[in-house]
Amino acid sequence: MNTEAYEAVIGLEVHTHLLTKSKLFCGCSTTFGAGPNENVCPVCMGMPGVLPVLNRRVVELAIRTGLATHCTIAPHSIFDRKSYFYPDLPKGYQISQYETPICKGGYIDLPSNGDGQPRRVRLTRIHIEEDAGKNIHAAGASLVDFNRSGVPLIEIVSEPDLRSSADAGAYLRQLRAILRYVDASDGKMEEGSFRCDCNVSVRKRGSQEFGTRTEIKNLNSFRFVENAIDHEVARQVEIIEAGGRVLQETHLWDPARNETRPMRSKEYANDYRYFPEPDLPPLIVAPEMVESIRATMPELPADRRARYIRELALTDYEAGVLTADRDVADYFEAAIPGLKNRKSAANWVMTEVLRVVHESGKSIGEAVPPASEIGALLRMIEEQKISLNAAKMAFAAMVKSGKGAEATVAELGLAQVSDEAAIAAACEKIIAAEPAKLAEYRGGRDKLFGFFVGQVMKAMGGKANPKVINDILKQKLAG
Ligand code: ADP
Ligand code: MG
Ligand code: ZN
């Protein structure tokens, strides 16, 4: 199959829960993991005659996300009813935004592919909507849990600017990082608070027109998204190569079988009978509100990445890894004051620290000693008080005990001996004990230098500063 002749075209629709305490139109709690139907009231259960009241915090978080993605914030937007029937939707319609979303026309810059050029993915829109409940089919019965009904979501729709599954993964990671930086969402895919629908089509390379797309629904892990796209691209190319036509359908990803299955033929906007929600007034956002939110925006991942490259001379890759998570970037920055070598600090955080974090499954704040202690440890390496190996041993011990760097190094006797008199004495002793080797060395067997270094290091219990040993031995062996 000639897949090289084809190019994938991908646009993503991401639904993410907003980090509010209460739901979009009522005061019910949004806490995840409550017992079935504990977080419900007449409003979010869709009882007749109740009225929705908009949660102001939702609007603020949607605006924060819009500003972080360079969108225009609409001064005037409206809510619409999207009608469809499903048991998890008690009102028979979802309150959403259709023609006038709160945010329009932004973009997200992805880390470069190694050429230093950021890749820009345009956003079509971001709108506010409510989540539905959850159907549970168990033991011969179908049950509905309305805890999630009315939980605030934003939907972030990208233009079809992505060209591979790897692009899609990079986009999702970057979007999730942004949402977490601005405290809009926790981005927890496994809890369903960050879900993605993928629109995928293929076209002949060089063609300007788009092919017919399929939509893959509700993918809840980065790996599923990437696998589902690869699978769908291959399937479409195969159909076209065999002379067939791709149908505009909605597919469901089956992770167990590693394949997509058609779920239903695609529904169109007019199937939903969108019309303005009569129970809510238009949403008016004053310019002062936007400006006061703008004033509280943190430095964003792309800016932080650029700053690390510019000011700390880190590579694209290093800056990308360190800024992917705000807590990790904060940790790194809290570790480096007073250090000369930022690059080795970056490496230390990316390897030693993140390895422990990932293995523990905990947050960086819980998994490893405070940043100041890592800074202290790295400073001891720079000041040649400990070797790199000793630092690794100390770090492992600190993770277990929670003790500080100085105390751990002292306790484990890891301090490196730089005392020249002590090292000189050890050198003399070794040289005196090895007259034959000394004669060989002086006769031209330079390689024996390493033997002498090893012997001195051994005599000093492995704790001598190797640079001082080298300097002193060179002098003494020369005679
Ligand atoms: P719908 O409302 O049916 O979901 P939209 O026109 O709003 O459709 O588009 C939804 C998503 O589909 C957007 O992310 C958009 O970028 C993407 N998209 C549109 N056309 C194509 C295409 N031909 N191939 C891939 N993705 C597409
Ligand atoms: Mg869609
Ligand atoms: Zn409620």
XYZ file of C-alpha atoms and ligand atoms in Angstrom:
508
model
C 0.000 0.000 0.000
C 1.373 3.384 -0.977
C 0.773 5.268 2.295
C 3.624 7.693 1.557
C 1.543 9.292 -1.180
C -1.073 10.339 1.379
C -1.202 12.942 4.101
C -3.399 12.840 7.200
C -5.534 15.867 8.105
C -6.663 15.997 11.714
C -8.765 18.388 13.778
C -9.464 17.788 17.463
C -12.378 18.614 19.710
C -11.378 18.488 23.363
C -13.871 18.515 26.203
C -12.462 19.391 29.573
C -14.046 19.814 32.990
C -13.413 23.165 34.589
C -12.045 23.294 38.125
C -15.038 24.801 39.856
C -16.480 23.772 43.203
C -20.055 23.840 41.929
C -21.839 22.949 38.705
C -22.537 25.197 35.724
C -26.142 26.156 36.491
C -26.764 25.009 40.089
C -24.970 24.841 43.426
C -24.295 21.080 43.418
C -20.764 19.906 44.102
C -18.536 18.772 41.237
C -16.413 16.418 43.374
C -15.322 13.302 41.536
C -15.980 9.931 43.159
C -19.097 10.691 45.222
C -21.708 7.944 45.610
C -24.299 7.623 42.792
C -26.683 10.598 42.567
C -25.291 12.284 45.690
C -24.414 15.526 43.892
C -27.782 16.317 42.343
C -30.696 18.741 42.647
C -33.839 19.512 40.622
C -31.861 21.785 38.251
C -29.217 19.274 37.186
C -31.790 16.458 37.123
C -33.832 18.440 34.623
C -37.054 18.734 36.622
C -39.725 20.804 34.907
C -40.004 24.437 35.881
C -36.518 24.949 37.328
C -34.258 27.768 36.130
C -30.525 27.690 35.429
C -28.249 30.318 37.036
C -24.836 30.774 35.406
C -21.756 30.099 37.567
C -19.481 33.153 37.277
C -16.322 31.139 37.923
C -16.991 29.107 34.768
C -16.940 32.287 32.705
C -13.671 33.374 34.337
C -11.988 30.031 33.650
C -13.203 29.977 30.042
C -11.764 33.480 29.583
C -8.459 32.460 31.204
C -8.225 29.576 28.748
C -9.128 31.863 25.861
C -6.475 34.414 26.811
C -3.864 31.678 27.235
C -4.594 30.475 23.696
C -4.638 33.927 22.068
C -8.381 33.900 21.403
C -10.666 36.892 20.988
C -13.077 37.048 23.934
C -16.611 37.739 22.741
C -18.174 40.716 24.567
C -21.572 39.181 23.851
C -22.277 35.479 23.518
C -25.356 33.361 23.982
C -26.286 29.918 25.220
C -28.166 27.497 22.988
C -30.161 24.346 23.466
C -28.810 21.312 21.683
C -31.641 18.788 21.606
C -31.149 15.050 21.558
C -32.526 12.087 23.406
C -30.419 9.917 25.664
C -31.176 8.591 29.166
C -28.196 10.440 30.678
C -29.641 13.764 29.470
C -32.735 14.333 31.624
C -33.816 17.651 30.102
C -33.772 16.250 26.560
C -31.348 19.006 25.621
C -27.872 20.137 26.564
C -27.176 23.806 27.227
C -24.220 24.710 25.042
C -23.038 27.552 22.835
C -23.414 27.299 19.102
C -23.135 30.305 16.817
C -21.655 32.688 19.364
C -19.040 30.947 21.514
C -17.277 32.864 24.283
C -13.836 32.548 22.614
C -12.857 32.527 18.953
C -9.873 32.312 16.693
C -6.815 31.613 18.854
C -3.842 29.342 18.402
C -1.449 27.026 20.246
C 2.236 26.808 19.384
C 3.679 23.317 19.668
C 7.296 22.707 20.621
C 9.463 22.516 17.520
C 10.383 19.259 15.851
C 14.017 20.031 16.568
C 14.473 22.828 14.018
C 13.726 25.605 16.505
C 10.515 26.543 14.656
C 7.329 26.384 16.715
C 4.386 24.867 14.854
C 1.150 26.787 15.088
C -2.230 25.055 15.414
C -5.171 27.408 14.984
C -8.195 27.180 17.244
C -11.641 27.655 15.792
C -13.435 28.315 19.057
C -13.845 27.576 22.736
C -17.347 27.323 24.109
C -19.013 26.576 27.428
C -21.413 23.662 27.872
C -22.736 21.281 30.490
C -21.732 17.643 30.838
C -24.286 14.817 30.789
C -24.824 12.093 33.386
C -23.511 8.580 33.110
C -25.331 5.402 32.099
C -24.282 2.276 33.918
C -25.315 -1.125 32.634
C -24.865 -3.740 35.329
C -26.445 -6.966 36.511
C -29.324 -6.883 34.040
C -30.278 -3.300 34.831
C -29.526 0.065 33.266
C -28.897 2.794 35.807
C -28.177 6.499 35.496
C -25.862 8.506 37.732
C -26.507 12.267 37.431
C -23.494 13.420 39.470
C -21.763 14.556 36.283
C -24.906 16.106 34.829
C -24.408 19.881 34.704
C -20.681 19.800 35.483
C -19.093 22.676 33.524
C -17.114 21.861 30.412
C -15.371 23.867 27.806
C -14.981 22.458 24.332
C -11.845 23.521 22.505
C -12.089 23.009 18.747
C -8.985 23.095 16.565
C -8.772 23.851 12.874
C -7.712 20.812 10.788
C -4.042 21.857 11.104
C -2.558 18.628 12.448
C -0.844 16.219 10.063
C 0.066 13.118 12.081
C -0.795 11.183 15.202
C 2.398 12.529 16.765
C 1.222 16.105 16.027
C -2.095 15.298 17.666
C -0.316 13.936 20.747
C 1.917 17.010 20.958
C -1.106 19.305 20.602
C -3.024 17.526 23.363
C -0.047 17.601 25.710
C 0.459 21.297 25.076
C -3.233 22.086 25.512
C -3.362 20.102 28.733
C -0.270 21.918 30.025
C -1.920 25.280 29.280
C -5.157 24.285 31.023
C -3.186 23.197 34.072
C -0.999 26.338 34.085
C -4.047 28.607 34.185
C -5.831 26.424 36.785
C -8.760 25.888 34.418
C -8.623 22.085 34.509
C -6.713 19.269 36.145
C -6.501 17.546 32.736
C -7.046 14.117 34.270
C -7.780 11.889 31.294
C -8.263 8.805 33.433
C -11.077 10.476 35.385
C -12.733 11.654 32.184
C -12.075 15.327 32.864
C -10.115 15.675 29.587
C -11.617 13.834 26.609
C -10.957 14.084 22.945
C -12.870 13.499 19.705
C -10.621 13.135 16.648
C -11.685 14.174 13.157
C -9.529 12.391 10.624
C -9.318 12.506 6.857
C -6.604 11.734 4.320
C -5.676 13.319 1.010
C -3.052 12.902 -1.662
C 0.101 14.751 -0.700
C 0.191 18.145 -2.404
C -3.600 18.330 -2.711
C -5.225 21.472 -1.311
C -8.658 19.969 -0.796
C -9.737 18.034 2.245
C -11.013 14.478 2.060
C -14.149 13.193 3.785
C -13.583 12.873 7.516
C -14.629 10.427 10.151
C -14.929 11.314 13.795
C -13.570 9.053 16.546
C -15.356 9.688 19.816
C -14.322 9.994 23.390
C -10.720 8.924 23.540
C -9.417 9.101 27.057
C -5.696 8.483 26.852
C -2.914 9.971 24.719
C -1.931 6.515 23.585
C -5.475 5.697 22.444
C -5.632 8.936 20.478
C -2.372 8.166 18.690
C -3.276 4.526 18.019
C -6.791 5.373 16.861
C -5.525 8.009 14.415
C -2.863 5.697 12.955
C -5.422 2.972 12.564
C -8.000 5.282 10.983
C -5.498 6.814 8.542
C -4.434 3.354 7.364
C -8.063 2.272 7.001
C -8.987 5.313 4.901
C -5.929 5.007 2.648
C -6.784 1.372 2.075
C -10.358 2.251 1.062
C -9.220 4.964 -1.352
C -6.456 2.818 -2.857
C -9.054 0.098 -3.485
C -11.128 2.632 -5.414
C -13.731 3.151 -2.678
C -15.033 6.235 -0.872
C -14.660 7.111 2.804
C -18.044 7.604 4.480
C -18.633 10.454 6.901
C -19.260 8.421 10.041
C -18.734 8.492 13.743
C -16.476 5.729 15.031
C -15.801 4.360 18.457
C -12.289 3.295 19.464
C -12.043 -0.195 20.907
C -8.768 -0.304 22.846
C -9.066 -4.036 23.496
C -9.079 -4.860 19.783
C -6.950 -1.910 18.695
C -9.462 -0.875 16.038
C -12.241 1.600 15.370
C -15.840 0.546 14.719
C -18.553 2.617 13.088
C -20.969 3.797 15.774
C -23.511 5.728 13.751
C -23.630 7.758 10.601
C -22.658 11.321 11.364
C -25.370 13.608 12.676
C -25.481 17.163 11.371
C -26.024 20.404 13.223
C -29.635 20.668 12.096
C -30.375 17.284 13.659
C -29.891 19.023 17.012
C -32.422 21.834 16.423
C -30.159 24.410 18.061
C -31.989 27.476 19.320
C -31.185 30.179 21.876
C -31.741 29.088 25.472
C -34.761 31.130 26.605
C -34.007 30.680 30.322
C -30.627 32.449 30.208
C -29.882 36.040 29.243
C -27.050 36.752 26.795
C -23.620 36.492 28.387
C -22.119 39.980 28.461
C -18.402 40.134 29.241
C -17.227 43.652 30.072
C -13.766 44.671 28.814
C -12.808 45.437 32.441
C -13.490 41.825 33.376
C -11.208 40.590 30.598
C -8.484 43.038 31.621
C -8.664 42.133 35.290
C -8.352 38.453 34.370
C -5.466 39.205 32.008
C -3.653 40.849 34.924
C -3.691 37.578 36.867
C -2.402 35.331 34.071
C 0.726 33.303 34.881
C 3.660 32.867 32.533
C 2.496 30.260 30.009
C 4.302 27.090 28.929
C 5.380 28.431 25.514
C 6.804 31.620 27.072
C 8.531 29.692 29.795
C 10.003 27.312 27.238
C 11.317 30.237 25.196
C 12.784 31.842 28.320
C 14.628 28.658 29.328
C 16.138 28.415 25.860
C 17.090 32.096 25.791
C 18.252 32.712 29.356
C 19.403 29.344 30.611
C 20.785 28.046 27.296
C 18.732 24.863 27.523
C 17.831 22.930 24.376
C 14.317 22.860 22.918
C 13.929 19.371 24.213
C 15.095 20.123 27.753
C 12.946 23.249 27.952
C 9.961 21.266 26.660
C 10.296 18.528 29.260
C 10.810 20.946 32.152
C 7.881 23.227 31.275
C 5.343 20.527 30.378
C 4.102 20.614 33.957
C 3.989 23.842 35.927
C 4.952 22.122 39.182
C 8.050 20.620 37.575
C 9.086 23.972 36.097
C 8.535 25.674 39.466
C 10.591 22.961 41.148
C 13.443 23.384 38.683
C 13.463 27.153 39.147
C 13.435 26.832 42.914
C 16.464 24.505 42.736
C 18.786 26.663 40.613
C 19.471 29.864 42.576
C 23.162 29.902 43.496
C 24.094 27.231 40.961
C 26.561 27.932 38.185
C 25.667 25.035 35.942
C 22.002 25.309 34.996
C 22.311 22.655 32.365
C 23.374 19.985 34.805
C 20.615 21.092 37.176
C 18.143 20.694 34.280
C 19.521 17.252 33.582
C 19.334 16.276 37.196
C 15.668 17.262 37.431
C 14.808 15.578 34.108
C 16.480 12.295 34.989
C 16.907 11.681 38.733
C 13.957 13.724 39.999
C 11.384 12.891 37.303
C 12.292 9.204 37.435
C 11.389 9.070 41.126
C 8.238 11.123 40.494
C 7.055 8.813 37.719
C 7.883 5.643 39.621
C 6.042 6.849 42.702
C 2.929 7.964 40.806
C 2.776 10.923 43.222
C 3.043 14.635 42.563
C 6.505 16.182 42.531
C 5.730 17.928 45.829
C 5.094 14.614 47.539
C 7.558 12.351 45.757
C 10.897 14.090 46.201
C 12.731 16.312 48.715
C 12.085 20.070 48.449
C 13.797 21.869 45.557
C 16.048 23.814 47.936
C 17.582 20.533 49.139
C 18.266 19.380 45.574
C 19.834 22.780 44.985
C 22.035 22.234 48.058
C 23.057 18.813 46.798
C 23.945 20.148 43.347
C 25.927 22.955 44.951
C 28.013 20.369 46.815
C 28.851 18.765 43.466
C 29.838 22.130 42.007
C 32.021 22.890 45.025
C 33.583 19.438 44.659
C 32.484 18.445 48.125
C 30.887 15.295 46.762
C 31.230 13.266 43.595
C 28.396 12.775 41.125
C 28.024 9.188 42.276
C 27.909 10.194 45.908
C 25.219 12.747 45.027
C 23.103 10.037 43.459
C 23.465 7.888 46.552
C 22.598 10.828 48.787
C 19.550 11.660 46.645
C 18.210 8.112 46.896
C 18.643 8.234 50.666
C 16.990 11.668 50.896
C 13.949 10.422 48.974
C 13.530 7.646 51.541
C 14.342 9.540 54.730
C 13.103 13.033 53.902
C 16.316 14.415 55.443
C 18.268 17.348 54.021
C 21.282 17.204 51.717
C 23.967 18.274 54.220
C 22.723 15.909 56.911
C 22.501 12.985 54.507
C 25.978 13.497 53.072
C 27.401 13.710 56.607
C 25.453 10.708 57.853
C 26.503 8.478 54.960
C 30.088 9.774 55.062
C 29.904 10.746 51.410
C 31.881 13.960 51.661
C 34.752 14.020 49.268
C 38.221 14.587 50.696
C 39.964 17.469 48.983
C 42.524 17.945 51.718
C 45.768 18.103 49.747
C 48.035 17.019 52.597
C 46.029 13.851 53.194
C 45.903 13.009 49.504
C 49.626 13.736 49.055
C 50.426 11.388 51.950
C 48.343 8.624 50.376
C 50.059 9.166 47.015
C 53.506 8.887 48.557
C 52.597 5.722 50.368
C 51.347 4.036 47.187
C 54.342 5.137 45.159
C 56.740 3.837 47.840
C 54.914 0.481 47.850
C 55.131 0.014 44.072
C 58.762 0.619 42.994
C 58.518 -1.728 39.989
C 55.378 -0.023 38.619
C 56.976 3.349 39.231
C 60.019 2.385 37.178
C 57.799 1.130 34.343
C 55.789 4.336 34.386
C 58.862 6.470 34.284
C 60.143 4.242 31.504
C 57.211 5.369 29.349
C 54.180 3.203 30.273
C 51.801 6.143 30.655
C 48.871 3.835 31.052
C 49.992 2.987 34.560
C 48.815 6.424 35.662
C 45.304 5.038 35.965
C 46.590 2.217 38.154
C 48.104 4.700 40.604
C 44.928 6.819 40.676
C 42.914 3.685 41.425
C 45.233 2.648 44.236
C 45.154 6.073 45.892
C 41.359 6.238 45.554
C 41.099 2.789 47.128
C 43.413 3.767 49.977
C 41.164 6.755 50.655
C 37.967 4.733 50.700
C 36.745 6.085 47.354
C 36.103 9.525 48.801
C 39.071 11.527 47.565
C 38.544 14.284 45.033
C 39.729 12.710 41.748
C 40.966 16.010 40.378
C 43.220 16.617 43.384
C 44.573 13.052 43.146
C 45.356 13.569 39.476
C 47.200 16.828 40.061
C 49.283 15.530 42.967
C 50.083 12.167 41.366
C 51.256 13.820 38.157
C 53.818 15.817 40.084
C 54.968 13.009 42.310
C 55.242 10.353 39.588
C 57.282 12.713 37.466
C 59.817 12.573 40.284
P -18.942 19.104 13.804
O -19.721 20.219 14.370
O -19.710 18.208 12.958
O -18.164 18.339 14.838
P -17.010 21.009 12.673
O -17.089 21.563 11.303
O -17.269 21.930 13.789
O -17.934 19.718 12.734
O -15.572 20.408 12.796
C -15.204 19.663 13.873
C -13.737 19.320 13.799
O -13.444 18.656 12.570
C -12.801 20.504 13.839
O -11.788 20.200 14.764
C -12.233 20.598 12.449
O -10.901 21.064 12.459
C -12.264 19.164 12.000
N -12.364 18.986 10.547
C -13.175 19.612 9.702
N -13.003 19.152 8.448
C -12.056 18.181 8.512
C -11.436 17.298 7.562
N -11.788 17.306 6.270
N -10.520 16.442 7.996
C -10.174 16.399 9.287
N -10.703 17.181 10.216
C -11.641 18.063 9.851
Mg -17.913 17.174 16.484
Zn -27.711 20.480 40.841
